[in-house]
Coordinates of C-alpha atoms in Angstrom, one line a residue:
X1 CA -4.5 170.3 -87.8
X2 CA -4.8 174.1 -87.2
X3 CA -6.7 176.5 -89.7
X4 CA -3.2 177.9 -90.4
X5 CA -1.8 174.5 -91.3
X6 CA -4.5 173.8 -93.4
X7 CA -4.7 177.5 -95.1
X8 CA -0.6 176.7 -95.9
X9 CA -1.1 173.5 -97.1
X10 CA -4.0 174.5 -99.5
X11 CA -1.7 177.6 -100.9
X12 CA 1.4 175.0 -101.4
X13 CA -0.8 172.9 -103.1
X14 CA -2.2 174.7 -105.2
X15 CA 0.7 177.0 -106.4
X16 CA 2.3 173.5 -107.4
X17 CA -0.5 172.3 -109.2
X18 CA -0.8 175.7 -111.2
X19 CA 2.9 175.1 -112.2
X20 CA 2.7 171.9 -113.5
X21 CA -0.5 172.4 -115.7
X22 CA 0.2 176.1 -117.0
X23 CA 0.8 177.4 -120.1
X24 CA -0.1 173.7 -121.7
X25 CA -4.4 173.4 -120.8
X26 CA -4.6 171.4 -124.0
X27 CA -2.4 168.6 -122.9
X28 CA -3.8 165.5 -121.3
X29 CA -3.8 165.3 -117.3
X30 CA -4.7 162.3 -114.7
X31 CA -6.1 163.6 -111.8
X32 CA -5.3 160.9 -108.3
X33 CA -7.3 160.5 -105.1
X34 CA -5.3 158.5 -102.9
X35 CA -5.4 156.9 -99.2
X36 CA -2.0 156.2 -97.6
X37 CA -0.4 153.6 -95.8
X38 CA 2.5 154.9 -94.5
X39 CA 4.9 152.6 -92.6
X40 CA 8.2 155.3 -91.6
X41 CA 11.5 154.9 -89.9
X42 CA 14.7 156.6 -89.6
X43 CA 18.2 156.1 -89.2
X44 CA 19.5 157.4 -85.9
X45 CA 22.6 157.9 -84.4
X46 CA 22.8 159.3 -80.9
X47 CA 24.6 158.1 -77.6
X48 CA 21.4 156.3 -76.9
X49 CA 21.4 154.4 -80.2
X50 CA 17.9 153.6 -80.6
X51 CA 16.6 150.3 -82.3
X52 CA 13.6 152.0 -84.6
X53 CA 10.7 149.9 -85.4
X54 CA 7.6 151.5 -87.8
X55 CA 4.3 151.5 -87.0
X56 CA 1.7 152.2 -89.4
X57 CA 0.3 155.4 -90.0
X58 CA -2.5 156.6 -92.6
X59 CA -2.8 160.0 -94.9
X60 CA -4.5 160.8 -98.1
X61 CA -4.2 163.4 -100.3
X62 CA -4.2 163.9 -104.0
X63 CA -2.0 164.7 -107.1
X64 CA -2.2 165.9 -110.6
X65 CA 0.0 164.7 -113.6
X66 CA 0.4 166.2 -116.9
X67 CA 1.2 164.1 -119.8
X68 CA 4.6 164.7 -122.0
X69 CA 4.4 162.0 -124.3
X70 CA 2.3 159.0 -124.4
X71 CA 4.0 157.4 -122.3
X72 CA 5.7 159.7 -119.7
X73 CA 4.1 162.4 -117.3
X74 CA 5.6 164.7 -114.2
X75 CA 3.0 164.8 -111.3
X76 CA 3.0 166.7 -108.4
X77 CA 1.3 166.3 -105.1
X78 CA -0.2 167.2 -101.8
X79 CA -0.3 164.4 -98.9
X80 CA -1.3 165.1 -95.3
X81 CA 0.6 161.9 -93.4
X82 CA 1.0 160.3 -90.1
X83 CA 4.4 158.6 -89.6
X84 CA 4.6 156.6 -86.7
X85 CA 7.3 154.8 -85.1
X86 CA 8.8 152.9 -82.2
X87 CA 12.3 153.7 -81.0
X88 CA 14.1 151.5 -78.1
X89 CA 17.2 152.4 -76.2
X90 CA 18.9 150.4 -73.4
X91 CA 16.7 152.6 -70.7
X92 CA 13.5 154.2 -72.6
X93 CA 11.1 153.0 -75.0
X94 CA 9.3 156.1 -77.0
X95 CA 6.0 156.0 -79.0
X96 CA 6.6 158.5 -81.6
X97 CA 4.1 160.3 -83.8
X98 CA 4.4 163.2 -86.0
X99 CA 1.8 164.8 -88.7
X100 CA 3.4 165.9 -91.9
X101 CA 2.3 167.6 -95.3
X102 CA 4.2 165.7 -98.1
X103 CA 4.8 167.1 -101.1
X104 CA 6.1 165.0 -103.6
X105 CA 7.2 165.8 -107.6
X106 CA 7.6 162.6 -109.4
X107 CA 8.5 161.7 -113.1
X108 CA 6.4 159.0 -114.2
X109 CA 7.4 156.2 -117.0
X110 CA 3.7 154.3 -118.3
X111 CA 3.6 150.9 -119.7
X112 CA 0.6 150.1 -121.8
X113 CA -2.1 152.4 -119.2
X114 CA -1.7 149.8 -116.9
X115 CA 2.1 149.7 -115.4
X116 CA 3.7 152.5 -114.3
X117 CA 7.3 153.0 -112.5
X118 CA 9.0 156.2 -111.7
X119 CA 11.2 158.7 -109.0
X120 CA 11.8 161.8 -107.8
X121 CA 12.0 164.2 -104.7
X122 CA 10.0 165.3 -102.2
X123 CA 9.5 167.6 -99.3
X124 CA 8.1 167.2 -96.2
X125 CA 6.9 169.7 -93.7
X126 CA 6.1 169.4 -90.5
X127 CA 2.1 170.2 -89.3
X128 CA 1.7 170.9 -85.3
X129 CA 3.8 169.1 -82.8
X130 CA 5.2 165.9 -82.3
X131 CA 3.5 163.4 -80.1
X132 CA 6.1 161.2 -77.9
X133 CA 4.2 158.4 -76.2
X134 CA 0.9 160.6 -76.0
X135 CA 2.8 163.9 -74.7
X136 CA 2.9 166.9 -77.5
X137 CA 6.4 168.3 -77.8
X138 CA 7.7 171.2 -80.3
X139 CA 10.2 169.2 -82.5
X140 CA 13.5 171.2 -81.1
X141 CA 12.4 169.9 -77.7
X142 CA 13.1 166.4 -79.1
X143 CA 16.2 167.5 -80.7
X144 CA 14.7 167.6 -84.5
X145 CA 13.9 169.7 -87.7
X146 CA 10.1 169.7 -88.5
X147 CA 11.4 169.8 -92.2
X148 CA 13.2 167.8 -94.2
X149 CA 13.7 166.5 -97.7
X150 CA 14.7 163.4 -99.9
X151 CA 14.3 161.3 -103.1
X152 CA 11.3 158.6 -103.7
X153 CA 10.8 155.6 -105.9
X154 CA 7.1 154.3 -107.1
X155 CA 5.9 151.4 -108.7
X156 CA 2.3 150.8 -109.3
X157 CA -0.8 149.5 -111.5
X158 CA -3.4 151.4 -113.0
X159 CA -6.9 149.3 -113.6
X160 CA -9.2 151.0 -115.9
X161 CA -13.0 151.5 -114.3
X162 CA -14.1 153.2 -117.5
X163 CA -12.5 155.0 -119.7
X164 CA -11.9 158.5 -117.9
X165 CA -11.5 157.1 -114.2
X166 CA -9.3 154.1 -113.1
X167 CA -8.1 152.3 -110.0
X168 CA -4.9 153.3 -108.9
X169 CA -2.7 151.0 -106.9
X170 CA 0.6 152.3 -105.6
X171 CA 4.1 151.1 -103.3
X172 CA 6.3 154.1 -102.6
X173 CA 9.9 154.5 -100.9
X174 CA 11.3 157.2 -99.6
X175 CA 14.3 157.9 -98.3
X176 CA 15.5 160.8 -96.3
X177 CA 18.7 163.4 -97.6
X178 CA 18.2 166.0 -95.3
X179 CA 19.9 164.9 -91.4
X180 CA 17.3 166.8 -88.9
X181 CA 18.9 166.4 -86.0
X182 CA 19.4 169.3 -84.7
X183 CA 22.6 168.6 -82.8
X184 CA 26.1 168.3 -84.7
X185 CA 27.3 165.1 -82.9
X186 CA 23.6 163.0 -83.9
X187 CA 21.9 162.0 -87.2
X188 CA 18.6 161.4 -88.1
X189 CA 17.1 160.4 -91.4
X190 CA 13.4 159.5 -92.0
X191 CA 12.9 156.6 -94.6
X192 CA 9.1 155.8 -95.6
X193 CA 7.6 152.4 -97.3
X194 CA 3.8 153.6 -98.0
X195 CA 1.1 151.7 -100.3
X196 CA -1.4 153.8 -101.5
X197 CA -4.7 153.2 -103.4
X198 CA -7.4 155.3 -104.7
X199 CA -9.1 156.7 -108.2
X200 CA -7.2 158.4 -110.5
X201 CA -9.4 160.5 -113.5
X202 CA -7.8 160.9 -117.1
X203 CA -8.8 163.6 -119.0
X204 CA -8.0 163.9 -122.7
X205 CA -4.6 162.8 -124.7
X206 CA -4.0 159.6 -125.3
X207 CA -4.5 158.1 -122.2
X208 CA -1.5 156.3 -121.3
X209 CA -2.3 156.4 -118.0
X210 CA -5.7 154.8 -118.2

């Protein structure tokens, strides 16, 4: 990761925090630390026809949720991901690796502090180049957008520590809307299945998420 990919992740991050909190400093907020288990794939069609199989890849990052009502919240989110993946044609088999910033913005339903389902969007943006079996291409050299966006679902549990910090426990899906191939006749579409566990600190309102 570059200092510029780091500098632009930091700014993204932070303007999207400052817009979910502003203008309401009184209201309750849960702040998350999370690791990431991120297990990708895509959809591709191409004359080769690949067979994709994930691999696992791990990220962190962290997100902050402000509370509506006791029982519903909007987060946003900064991840920095590895997605990893396997993808076997009838003549080549290509380890592929690729570093991304996630960004996802996620309406949360809560369940007693403890449960907690909800969905949303996200973005994803490309950091550095793409590794294909341990050589570093750009992304158009594989035939690819670094960017691309799509809608994800999450379903987790949130087991109180004490009663401003909590364990957070996390499965999240998410599926690709954007087609990043970058040539008319192809298609590609990432999907994601990640678990993701860390702490998550609750400061004032009611609580609801811990």
């Amino acid at each position: 990761m570059t200092k510029s990919d780091l500098t632009r992740w930091l700014v993204t991050f932070g303007i999207s925090l400052a817009f979910t909190g502003v203008a309401q400093p009184a209201q309750a907020m849960r702040f998350s630390l999370l690791g990431d288990l991120d297990l990708a794939s895509a959809k591709v069609v191409s004359s080769a026809s690949p067979t994709v199989k994930s691999k696992a890849g791990f990220g962190g990052g962290a997100a902050l949720e402000l509370e509506l009502t006791p029982w519903c919240g909007v987060e946003v989110g900064g991840f920095y991901v590895k997605r990893k993946m396997e993808l076997t044609s009838s003549t080549t088999v290509d380890i592929f690796s690729s570093t991304t910033i996630q960004i996802p913005a996620i309406l949360r339903l809560w369940a007693g502090g403890i449960f907690t389902v909800g969905g949303g969007l996200y973005y994803s943006l490309g950091s550095g180049n793409l590794s294909v079996n341990g050589a570093y291409k750009n992304y158009s050299d594989y035939g690819i957008s670094s960017n691309e966006f799509g809608y994800l679902g999450v379903v987790g549990f949130n087991f109180r520590w004490k009663p401003w910090l909590s364990v957070a426990v996390e499965g999240r899906y998410m599926g690709g809307i954007y087609d990043v191939s970058l040539a008319p006749a192809d298609s590609w579409k990432y999907s994601d299945k990640q678990v993701l566990l860390g702490l998550r600190l609750n400061t004032g309102g009611s609580g609801a998420g811990g």
